[in-house]
mmCIF file of C-alpha atoms and ligand atoms in Angstrom:
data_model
loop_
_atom_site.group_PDB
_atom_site.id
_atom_site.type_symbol
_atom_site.label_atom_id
_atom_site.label_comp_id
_atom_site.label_asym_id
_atom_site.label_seq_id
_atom_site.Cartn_x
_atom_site.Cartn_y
_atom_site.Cartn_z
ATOM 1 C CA UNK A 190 -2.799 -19.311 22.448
ATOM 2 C CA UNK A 191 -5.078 -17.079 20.769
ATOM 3 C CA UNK A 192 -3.997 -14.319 19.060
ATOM 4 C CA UNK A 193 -4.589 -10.681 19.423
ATOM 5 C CA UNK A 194 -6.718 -9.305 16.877
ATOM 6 C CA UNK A 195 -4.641 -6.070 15.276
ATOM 7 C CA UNK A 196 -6.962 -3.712 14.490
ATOM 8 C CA UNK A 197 -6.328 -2.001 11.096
ATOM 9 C CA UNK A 198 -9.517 -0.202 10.554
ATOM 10 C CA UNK A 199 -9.184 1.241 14.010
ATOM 11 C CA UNK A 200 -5.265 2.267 13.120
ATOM 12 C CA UNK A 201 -6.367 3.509 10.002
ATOM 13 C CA UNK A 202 -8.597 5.859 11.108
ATOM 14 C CA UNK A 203 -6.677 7.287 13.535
ATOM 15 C CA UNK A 204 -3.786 7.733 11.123
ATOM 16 C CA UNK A 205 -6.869 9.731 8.594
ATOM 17 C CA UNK A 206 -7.489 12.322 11.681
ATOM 18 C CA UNK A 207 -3.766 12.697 12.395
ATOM 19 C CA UNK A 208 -3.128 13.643 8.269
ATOM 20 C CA UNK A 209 -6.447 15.416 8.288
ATOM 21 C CA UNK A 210 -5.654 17.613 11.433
ATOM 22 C CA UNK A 211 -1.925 18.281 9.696
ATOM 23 C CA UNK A 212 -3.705 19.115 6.315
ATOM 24 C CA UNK A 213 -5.639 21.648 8.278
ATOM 25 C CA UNK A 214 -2.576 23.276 9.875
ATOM 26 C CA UNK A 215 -1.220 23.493 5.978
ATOM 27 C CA UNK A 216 -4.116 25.618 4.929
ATOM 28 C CA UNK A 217 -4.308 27.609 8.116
ATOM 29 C CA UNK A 218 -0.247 28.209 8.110
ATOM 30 C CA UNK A 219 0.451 28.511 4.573
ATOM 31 C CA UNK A 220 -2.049 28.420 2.321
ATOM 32 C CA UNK A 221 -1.968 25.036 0.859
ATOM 33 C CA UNK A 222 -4.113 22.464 0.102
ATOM 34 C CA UNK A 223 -2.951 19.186 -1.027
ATOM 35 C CA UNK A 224 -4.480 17.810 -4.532
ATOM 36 C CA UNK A 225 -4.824 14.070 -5.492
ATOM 37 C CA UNK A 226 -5.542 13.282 -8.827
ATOM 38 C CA UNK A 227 -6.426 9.777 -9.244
ATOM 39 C CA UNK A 228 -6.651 8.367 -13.413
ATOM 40 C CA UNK A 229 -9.010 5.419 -13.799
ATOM 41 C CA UNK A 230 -9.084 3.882 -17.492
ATOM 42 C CA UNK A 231 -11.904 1.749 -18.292
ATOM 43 C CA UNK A 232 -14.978 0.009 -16.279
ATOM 44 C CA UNK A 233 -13.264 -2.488 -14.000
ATOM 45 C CA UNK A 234 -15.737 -2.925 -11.215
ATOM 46 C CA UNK A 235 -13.344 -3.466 -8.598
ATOM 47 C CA UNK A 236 -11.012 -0.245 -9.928
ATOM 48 C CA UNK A 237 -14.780 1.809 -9.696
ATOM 49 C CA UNK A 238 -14.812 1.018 -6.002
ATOM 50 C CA UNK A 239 -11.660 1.897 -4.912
ATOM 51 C CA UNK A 240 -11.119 4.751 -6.755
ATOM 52 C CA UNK A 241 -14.729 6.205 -5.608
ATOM 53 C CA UNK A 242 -13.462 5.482 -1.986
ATOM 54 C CA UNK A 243 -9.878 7.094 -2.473
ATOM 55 C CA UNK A 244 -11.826 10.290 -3.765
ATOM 56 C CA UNK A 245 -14.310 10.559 -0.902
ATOM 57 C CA UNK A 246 -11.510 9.864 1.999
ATOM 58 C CA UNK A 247 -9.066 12.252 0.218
ATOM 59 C CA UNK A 248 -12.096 15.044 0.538
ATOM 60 C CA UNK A 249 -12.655 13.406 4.115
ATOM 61 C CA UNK A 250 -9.057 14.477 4.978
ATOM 62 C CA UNK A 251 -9.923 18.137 3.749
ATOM 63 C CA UNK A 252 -7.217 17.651 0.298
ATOM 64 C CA UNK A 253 -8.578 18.190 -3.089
ATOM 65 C CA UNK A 254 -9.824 15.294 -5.116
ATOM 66 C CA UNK A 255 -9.053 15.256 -9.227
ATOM 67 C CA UNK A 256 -10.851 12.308 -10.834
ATOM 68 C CA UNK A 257 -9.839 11.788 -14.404
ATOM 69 C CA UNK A 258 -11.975 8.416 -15.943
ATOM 70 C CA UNK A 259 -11.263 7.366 -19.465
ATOM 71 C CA UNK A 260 -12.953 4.946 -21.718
ATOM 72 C CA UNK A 261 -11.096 1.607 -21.962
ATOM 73 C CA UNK A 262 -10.042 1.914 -25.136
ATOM 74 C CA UNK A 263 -8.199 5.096 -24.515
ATOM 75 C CA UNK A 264 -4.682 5.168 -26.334
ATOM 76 C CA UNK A 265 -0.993 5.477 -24.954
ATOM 77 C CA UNK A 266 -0.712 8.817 -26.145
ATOM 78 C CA UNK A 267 -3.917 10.060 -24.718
ATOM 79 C CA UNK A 268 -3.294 8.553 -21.212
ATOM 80 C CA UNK A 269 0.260 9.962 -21.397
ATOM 81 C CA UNK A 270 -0.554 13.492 -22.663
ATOM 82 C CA UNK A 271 -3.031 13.014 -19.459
ATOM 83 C CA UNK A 272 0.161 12.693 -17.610
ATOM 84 C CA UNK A 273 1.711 15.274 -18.625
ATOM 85 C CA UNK A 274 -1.505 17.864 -17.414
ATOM 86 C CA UNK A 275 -1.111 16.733 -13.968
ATOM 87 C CA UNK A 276 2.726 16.525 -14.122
ATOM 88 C CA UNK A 277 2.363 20.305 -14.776
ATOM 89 C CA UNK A 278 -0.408 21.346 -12.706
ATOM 90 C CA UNK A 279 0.609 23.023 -9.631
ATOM 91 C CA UNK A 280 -2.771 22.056 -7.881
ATOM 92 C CA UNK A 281 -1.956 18.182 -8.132
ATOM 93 C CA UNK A 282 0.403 17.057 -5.617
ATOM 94 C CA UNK A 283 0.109 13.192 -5.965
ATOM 95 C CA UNK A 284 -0.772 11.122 -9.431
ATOM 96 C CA UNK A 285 -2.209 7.725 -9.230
ATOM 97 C CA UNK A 286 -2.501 5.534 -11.939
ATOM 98 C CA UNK A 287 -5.417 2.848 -11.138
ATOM 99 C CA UNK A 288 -4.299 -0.287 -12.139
ATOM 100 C CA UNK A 289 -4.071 -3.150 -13.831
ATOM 101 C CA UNK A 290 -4.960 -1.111 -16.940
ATOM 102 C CA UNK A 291 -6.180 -2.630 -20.109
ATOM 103 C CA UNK A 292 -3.922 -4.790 -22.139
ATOM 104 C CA UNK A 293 -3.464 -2.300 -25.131
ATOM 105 C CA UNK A 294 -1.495 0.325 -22.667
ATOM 106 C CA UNK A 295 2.169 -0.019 -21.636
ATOM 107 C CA UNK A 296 1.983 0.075 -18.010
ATOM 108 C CA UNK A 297 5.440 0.494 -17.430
ATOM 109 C CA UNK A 298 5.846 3.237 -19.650
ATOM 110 C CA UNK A 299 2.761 5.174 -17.915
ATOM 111 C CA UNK A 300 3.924 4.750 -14.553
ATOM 112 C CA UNK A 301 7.505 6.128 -15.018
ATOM 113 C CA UNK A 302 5.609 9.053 -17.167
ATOM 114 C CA UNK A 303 4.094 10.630 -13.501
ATOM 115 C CA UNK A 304 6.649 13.009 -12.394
ATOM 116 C CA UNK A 305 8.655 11.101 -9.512
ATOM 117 C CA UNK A 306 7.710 13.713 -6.688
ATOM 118 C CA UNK A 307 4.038 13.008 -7.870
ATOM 119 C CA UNK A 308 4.340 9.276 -7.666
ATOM 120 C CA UNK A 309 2.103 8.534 -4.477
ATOM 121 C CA UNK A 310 1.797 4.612 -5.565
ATOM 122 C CA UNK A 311 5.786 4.489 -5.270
ATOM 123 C CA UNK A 312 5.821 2.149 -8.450
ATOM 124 C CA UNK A 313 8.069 4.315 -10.642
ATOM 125 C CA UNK A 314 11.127 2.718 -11.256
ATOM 126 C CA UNK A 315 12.921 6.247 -9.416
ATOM 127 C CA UNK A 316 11.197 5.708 -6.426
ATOM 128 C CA UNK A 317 11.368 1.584 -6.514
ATOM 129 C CA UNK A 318 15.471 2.219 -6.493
ATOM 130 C CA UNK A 319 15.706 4.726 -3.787
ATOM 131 C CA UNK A 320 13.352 2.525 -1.793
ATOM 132 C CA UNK A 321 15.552 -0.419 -2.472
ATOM 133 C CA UNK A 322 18.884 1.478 -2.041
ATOM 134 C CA UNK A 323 18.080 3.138 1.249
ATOM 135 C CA UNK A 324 17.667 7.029 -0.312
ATOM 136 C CA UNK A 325 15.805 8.987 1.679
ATOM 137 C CA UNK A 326 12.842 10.878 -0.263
ATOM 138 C CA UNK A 327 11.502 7.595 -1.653
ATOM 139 C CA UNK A 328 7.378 7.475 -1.801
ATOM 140 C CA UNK A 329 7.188 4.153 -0.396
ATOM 141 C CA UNK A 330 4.139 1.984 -1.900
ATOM 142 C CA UNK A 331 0.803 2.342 0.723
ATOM 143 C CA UNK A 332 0.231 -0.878 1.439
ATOM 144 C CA UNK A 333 3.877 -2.211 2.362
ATOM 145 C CA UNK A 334 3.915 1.011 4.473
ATOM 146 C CA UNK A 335 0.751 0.571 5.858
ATOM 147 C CA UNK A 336 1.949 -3.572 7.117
ATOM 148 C CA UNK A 337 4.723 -1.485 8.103
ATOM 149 C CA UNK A 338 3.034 1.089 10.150
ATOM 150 C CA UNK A 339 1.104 -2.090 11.860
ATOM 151 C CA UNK A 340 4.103 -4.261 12.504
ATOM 152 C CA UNK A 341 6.319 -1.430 14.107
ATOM 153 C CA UNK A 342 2.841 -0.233 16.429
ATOM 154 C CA UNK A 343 2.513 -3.881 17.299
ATOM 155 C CA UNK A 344 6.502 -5.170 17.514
ATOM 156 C CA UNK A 345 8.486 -1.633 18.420
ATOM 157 C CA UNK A 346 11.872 -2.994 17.169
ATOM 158 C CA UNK A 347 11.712 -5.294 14.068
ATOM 159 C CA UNK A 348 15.729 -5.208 14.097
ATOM 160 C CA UNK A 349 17.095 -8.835 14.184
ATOM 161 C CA UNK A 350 13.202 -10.562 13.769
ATOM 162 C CA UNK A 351 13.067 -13.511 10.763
ATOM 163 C CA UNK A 352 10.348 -11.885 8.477
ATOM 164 C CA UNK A 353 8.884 -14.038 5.917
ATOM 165 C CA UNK A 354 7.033 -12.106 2.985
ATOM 166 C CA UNK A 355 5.013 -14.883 0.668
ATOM 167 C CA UNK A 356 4.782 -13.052 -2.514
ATOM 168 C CA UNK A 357 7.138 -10.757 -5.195
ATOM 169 C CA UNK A 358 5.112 -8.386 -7.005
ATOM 170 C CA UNK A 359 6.197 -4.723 -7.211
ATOM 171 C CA UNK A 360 3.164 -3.473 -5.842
ATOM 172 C CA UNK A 361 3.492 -5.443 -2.193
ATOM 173 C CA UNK A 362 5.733 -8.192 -2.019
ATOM 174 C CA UNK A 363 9.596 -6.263 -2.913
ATOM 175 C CA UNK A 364 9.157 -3.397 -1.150
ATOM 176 C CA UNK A 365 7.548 -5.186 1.875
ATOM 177 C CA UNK A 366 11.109 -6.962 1.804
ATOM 178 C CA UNK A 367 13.144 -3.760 0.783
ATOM 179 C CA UNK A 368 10.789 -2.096 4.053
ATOM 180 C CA UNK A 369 11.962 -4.727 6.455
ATOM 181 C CA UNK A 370 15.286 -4.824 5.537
ATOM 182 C CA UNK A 371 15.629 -1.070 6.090
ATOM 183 C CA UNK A 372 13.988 -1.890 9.796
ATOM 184 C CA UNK A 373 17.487 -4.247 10.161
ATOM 185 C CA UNK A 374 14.874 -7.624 10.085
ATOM 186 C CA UNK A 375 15.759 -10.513 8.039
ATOM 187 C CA UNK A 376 13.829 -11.056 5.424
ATOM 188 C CA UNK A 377 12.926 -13.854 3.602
ATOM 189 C CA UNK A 378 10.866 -13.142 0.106
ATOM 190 C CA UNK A 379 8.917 -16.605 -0.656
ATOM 191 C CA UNK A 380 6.950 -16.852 -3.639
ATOM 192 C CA UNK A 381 4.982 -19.562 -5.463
ATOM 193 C CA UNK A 382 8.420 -21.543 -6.512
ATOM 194 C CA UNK A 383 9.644 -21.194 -3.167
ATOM 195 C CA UNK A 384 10.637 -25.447 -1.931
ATOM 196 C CA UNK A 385 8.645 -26.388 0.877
ATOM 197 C CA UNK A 386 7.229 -23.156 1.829
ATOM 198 C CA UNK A 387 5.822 -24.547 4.825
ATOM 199 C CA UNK A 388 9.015 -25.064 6.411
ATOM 200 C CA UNK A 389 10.145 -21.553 5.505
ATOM 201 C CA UNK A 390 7.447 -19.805 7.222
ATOM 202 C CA UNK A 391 7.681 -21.605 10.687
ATOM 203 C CA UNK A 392 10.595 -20.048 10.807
ATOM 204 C CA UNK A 393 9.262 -16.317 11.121
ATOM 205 C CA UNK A 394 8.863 -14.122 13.734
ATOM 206 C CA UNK A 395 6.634 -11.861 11.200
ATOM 207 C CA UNK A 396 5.084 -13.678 8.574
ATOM 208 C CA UNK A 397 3.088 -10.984 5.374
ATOM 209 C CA UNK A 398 1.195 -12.412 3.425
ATOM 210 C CA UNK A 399 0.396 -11.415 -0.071
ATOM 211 C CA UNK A 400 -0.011 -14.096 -2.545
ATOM 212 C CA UNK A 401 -3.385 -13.547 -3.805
ATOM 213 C CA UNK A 402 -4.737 -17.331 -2.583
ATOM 214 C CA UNK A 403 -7.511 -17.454 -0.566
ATOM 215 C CA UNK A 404 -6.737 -19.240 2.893
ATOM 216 C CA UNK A 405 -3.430 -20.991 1.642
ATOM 217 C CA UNK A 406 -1.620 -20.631 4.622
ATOM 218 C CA UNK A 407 -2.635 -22.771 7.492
ATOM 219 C CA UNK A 408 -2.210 -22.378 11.514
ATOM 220 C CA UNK A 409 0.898 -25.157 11.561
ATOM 221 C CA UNK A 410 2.907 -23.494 9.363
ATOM 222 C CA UNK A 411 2.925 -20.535 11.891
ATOM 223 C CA UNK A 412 5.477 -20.218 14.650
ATOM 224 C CA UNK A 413 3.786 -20.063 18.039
ATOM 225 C CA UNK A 414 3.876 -15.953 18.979
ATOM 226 C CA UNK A 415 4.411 -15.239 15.395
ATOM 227 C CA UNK A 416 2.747 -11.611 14.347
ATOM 228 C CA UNK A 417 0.991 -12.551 10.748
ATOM 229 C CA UNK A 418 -0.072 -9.364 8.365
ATOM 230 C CA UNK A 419 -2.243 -10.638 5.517
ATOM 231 C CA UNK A 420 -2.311 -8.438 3.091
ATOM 232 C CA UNK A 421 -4.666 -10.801 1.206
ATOM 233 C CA UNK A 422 -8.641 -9.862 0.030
ATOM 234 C CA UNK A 423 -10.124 -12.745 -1.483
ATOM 235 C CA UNK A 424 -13.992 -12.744 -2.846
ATOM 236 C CA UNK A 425 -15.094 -16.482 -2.327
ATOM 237 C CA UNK A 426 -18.424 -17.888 -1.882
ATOM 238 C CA UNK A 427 -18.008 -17.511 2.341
ATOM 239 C CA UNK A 428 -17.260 -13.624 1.528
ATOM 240 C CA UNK A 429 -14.150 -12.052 1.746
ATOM 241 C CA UNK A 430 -10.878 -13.944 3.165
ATOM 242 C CA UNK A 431 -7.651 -13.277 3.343
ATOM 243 C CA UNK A 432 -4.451 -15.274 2.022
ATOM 244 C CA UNK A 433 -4.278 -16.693 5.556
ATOM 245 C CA UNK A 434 -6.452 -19.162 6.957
ATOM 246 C CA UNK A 435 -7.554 -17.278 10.023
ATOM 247 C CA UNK A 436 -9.018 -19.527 12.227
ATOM 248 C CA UNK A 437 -6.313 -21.647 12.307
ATOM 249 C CA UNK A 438 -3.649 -19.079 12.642
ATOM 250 C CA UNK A 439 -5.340 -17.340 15.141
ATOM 251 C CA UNK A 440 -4.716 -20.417 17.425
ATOM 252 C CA UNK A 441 -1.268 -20.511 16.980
ATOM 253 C CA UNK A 442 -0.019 -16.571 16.437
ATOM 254 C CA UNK A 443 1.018 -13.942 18.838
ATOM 255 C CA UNK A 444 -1.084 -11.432 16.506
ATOM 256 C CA UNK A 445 -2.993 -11.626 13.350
ATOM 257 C CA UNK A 446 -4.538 -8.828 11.521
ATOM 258 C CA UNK A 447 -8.388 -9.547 10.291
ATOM 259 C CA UNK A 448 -9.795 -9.619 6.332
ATOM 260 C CA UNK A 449 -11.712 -7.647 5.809
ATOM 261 C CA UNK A 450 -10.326 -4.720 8.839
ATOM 262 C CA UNK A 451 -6.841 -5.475 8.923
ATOM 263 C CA UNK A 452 -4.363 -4.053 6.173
ATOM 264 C CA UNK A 453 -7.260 -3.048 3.487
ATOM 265 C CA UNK A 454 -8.190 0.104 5.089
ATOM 266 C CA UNK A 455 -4.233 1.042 5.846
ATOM 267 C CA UNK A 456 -3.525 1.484 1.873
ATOM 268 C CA UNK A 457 -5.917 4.476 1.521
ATOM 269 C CA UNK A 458 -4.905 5.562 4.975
ATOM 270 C CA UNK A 459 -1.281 5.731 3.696
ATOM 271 C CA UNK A 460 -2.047 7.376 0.211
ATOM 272 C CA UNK A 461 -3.030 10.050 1.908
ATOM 273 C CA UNK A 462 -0.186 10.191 4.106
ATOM 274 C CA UNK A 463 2.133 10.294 0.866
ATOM 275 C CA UNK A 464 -0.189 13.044 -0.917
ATOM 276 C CA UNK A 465 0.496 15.300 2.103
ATOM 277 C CA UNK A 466 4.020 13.925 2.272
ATOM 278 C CA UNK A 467 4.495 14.988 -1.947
ATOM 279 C CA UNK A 468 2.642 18.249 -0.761
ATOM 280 C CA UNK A 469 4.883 19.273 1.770
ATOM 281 C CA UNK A 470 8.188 18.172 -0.130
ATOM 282 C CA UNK A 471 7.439 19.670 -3.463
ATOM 283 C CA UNK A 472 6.696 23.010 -1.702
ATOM 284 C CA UNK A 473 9.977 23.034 0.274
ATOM 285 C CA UNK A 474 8.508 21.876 3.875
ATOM 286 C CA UNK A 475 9.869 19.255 6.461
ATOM 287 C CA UNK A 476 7.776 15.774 6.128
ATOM 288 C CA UNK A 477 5.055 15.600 7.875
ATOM 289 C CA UNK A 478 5.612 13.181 11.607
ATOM 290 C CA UNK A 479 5.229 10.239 11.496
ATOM 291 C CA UNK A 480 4.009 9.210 8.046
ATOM 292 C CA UNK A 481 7.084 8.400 6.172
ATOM 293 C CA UNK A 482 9.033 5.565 7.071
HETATM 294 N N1 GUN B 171 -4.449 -1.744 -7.908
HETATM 295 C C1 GUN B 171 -4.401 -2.551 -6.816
HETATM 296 N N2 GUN B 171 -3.676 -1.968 -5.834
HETATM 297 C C2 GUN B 171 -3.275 -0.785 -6.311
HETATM 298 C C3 GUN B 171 -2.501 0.270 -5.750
HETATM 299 O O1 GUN B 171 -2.022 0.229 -4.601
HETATM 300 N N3 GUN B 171 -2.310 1.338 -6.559
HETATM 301 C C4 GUN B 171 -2.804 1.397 -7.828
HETATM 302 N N4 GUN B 171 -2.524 2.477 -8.534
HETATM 303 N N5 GUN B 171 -3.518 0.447 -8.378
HETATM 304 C C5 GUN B 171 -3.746 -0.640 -7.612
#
């Protein structure tokens, strides 16, 4: 078998002209324009990159982009005080917080400081519990939703399926599994202490992968017509790879999304989605269709 290739870049851009068309119809109807203000502390060359491309597709999708950069050895007070300016401003509809942020600053601390209808990322510990106890008005962390976008386009139902997710961090791998559950799949959260983690995965229907290891999982431990999401963007000497070793999976998988073209350019994609989503909400309109889970 060889599997078909899912498409994320091509996804993603459709899901930018459906948001931008809806911004447009905010503006025209009501005379709103959604604001993202994104907060980048320190020089992080990685951080530069995607915060420069957040800013340009937020403009892209006709919203207003608020870029805030402070030196990296800005204080807690100064960052939060920050916080506090955009919690108030009625301009900024979604806060993001780029992280990891340097070592000196409490990142827990900053993150539950952006107000929770602000909280775009999904990380507070507000909208973490909602996601994980079913509440509806939960932002929902862009790139779980964006595997989540892919996986429903792809699979229609997900109710019943064995998904694996190989990783726990609070940024992908637990509200991946808190996602899926919600869908009625069942999940499996693997991690690097998981025994024989092999074995686990050939048991999955869906398989995402976000571990942070370049290539790590191999074609045999995927189950023949299994759909694998790699959430995984590794810089190695061959370039960029994902956590899954695609060549090999490929053979073996029902579908397989690409790195680099697969999830990457679904977590901007779905940022926007949750600005417009914070937009609408915080001035009293229905969610926008189709961008909330
Ligand atoms: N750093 C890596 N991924 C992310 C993300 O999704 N949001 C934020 N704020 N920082 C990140």
């Amino acid at each position: 078998m060889v599997a078909q290739r899912i498409d994320g870049k091509a996804f993603a851009a459709g899901l930018r002209a459906k948001i931008a068309s809806q911004v447009a119809a905010l503006k025209d109807e009501h005379g709103i324009t959604p604001g993202l203000a994104v907060v980048l502390v320190g020089d992080d060359p990685a951080s530069q990159v995607y915060v420069a491309s957040k800013g340009r597709q937020t403009v892209e999708a006709g919203m207003n982009s608020y870029e805030h950069r402070l030196p990296a050895d800005a204080g807690q007070a100064e960052l939060l005080a920050l916080i506090g300016r955009l919690n108030a401003d009625p301009a900024v509809h979604g806060i993001l917080v780029q992280l990891p942020l340097p070592a000196h600053i409490d990142e827990n601390e900053i993150i539950n400081a952006i107000a929770v209808k602000k909280d775009v990322d999904g990380f507070s510990v507000a909208n973490a519990g909602r996601l994980a106890t079913g509440q509806r008005g939960a932002m929902v962390p862009c790139t779980p939703l964006g595997c989540l976008m892919l996986l429903r386009d792809h699979l229609g139902d997900l109710s019943g399926k064995n998904a694996v997710v190989i990783g726990r961090s609070n940024i992908v791998g637990k509200p991946m599994g808190a996602l899926l559950l919600g869908d009625s799949a069942t999940v499996t959260v693997a991690h690097s202490r998981t025994k024989d983690l092999p074995e686990v995965v050939r048991g999955a229907d869906i398989v995402v992968a976000a571990v942070g290891r370049p290539e790590m999982i191999k074609g045999d431990w995927i189950k023949p017509g299994a759909t694998v999401i790699d959430v995984g963007i590794n810089r190695t000497e061959k370039g960029l790879v994902g956590d899954v070793d695609y060549a090999s999976a490929a053979e073996v998988a029902g579908a397989i999304t690409p790195v680099p073209g697969g999830v990457g350019p679904m977590t901007i994609a779905c940022l926007l989605a949750n600005t417009l989503t914070a937009c609408c909400r915080s001035n009293g309109l229905p969610d926008p269709e189709g961008l909330t889970p």
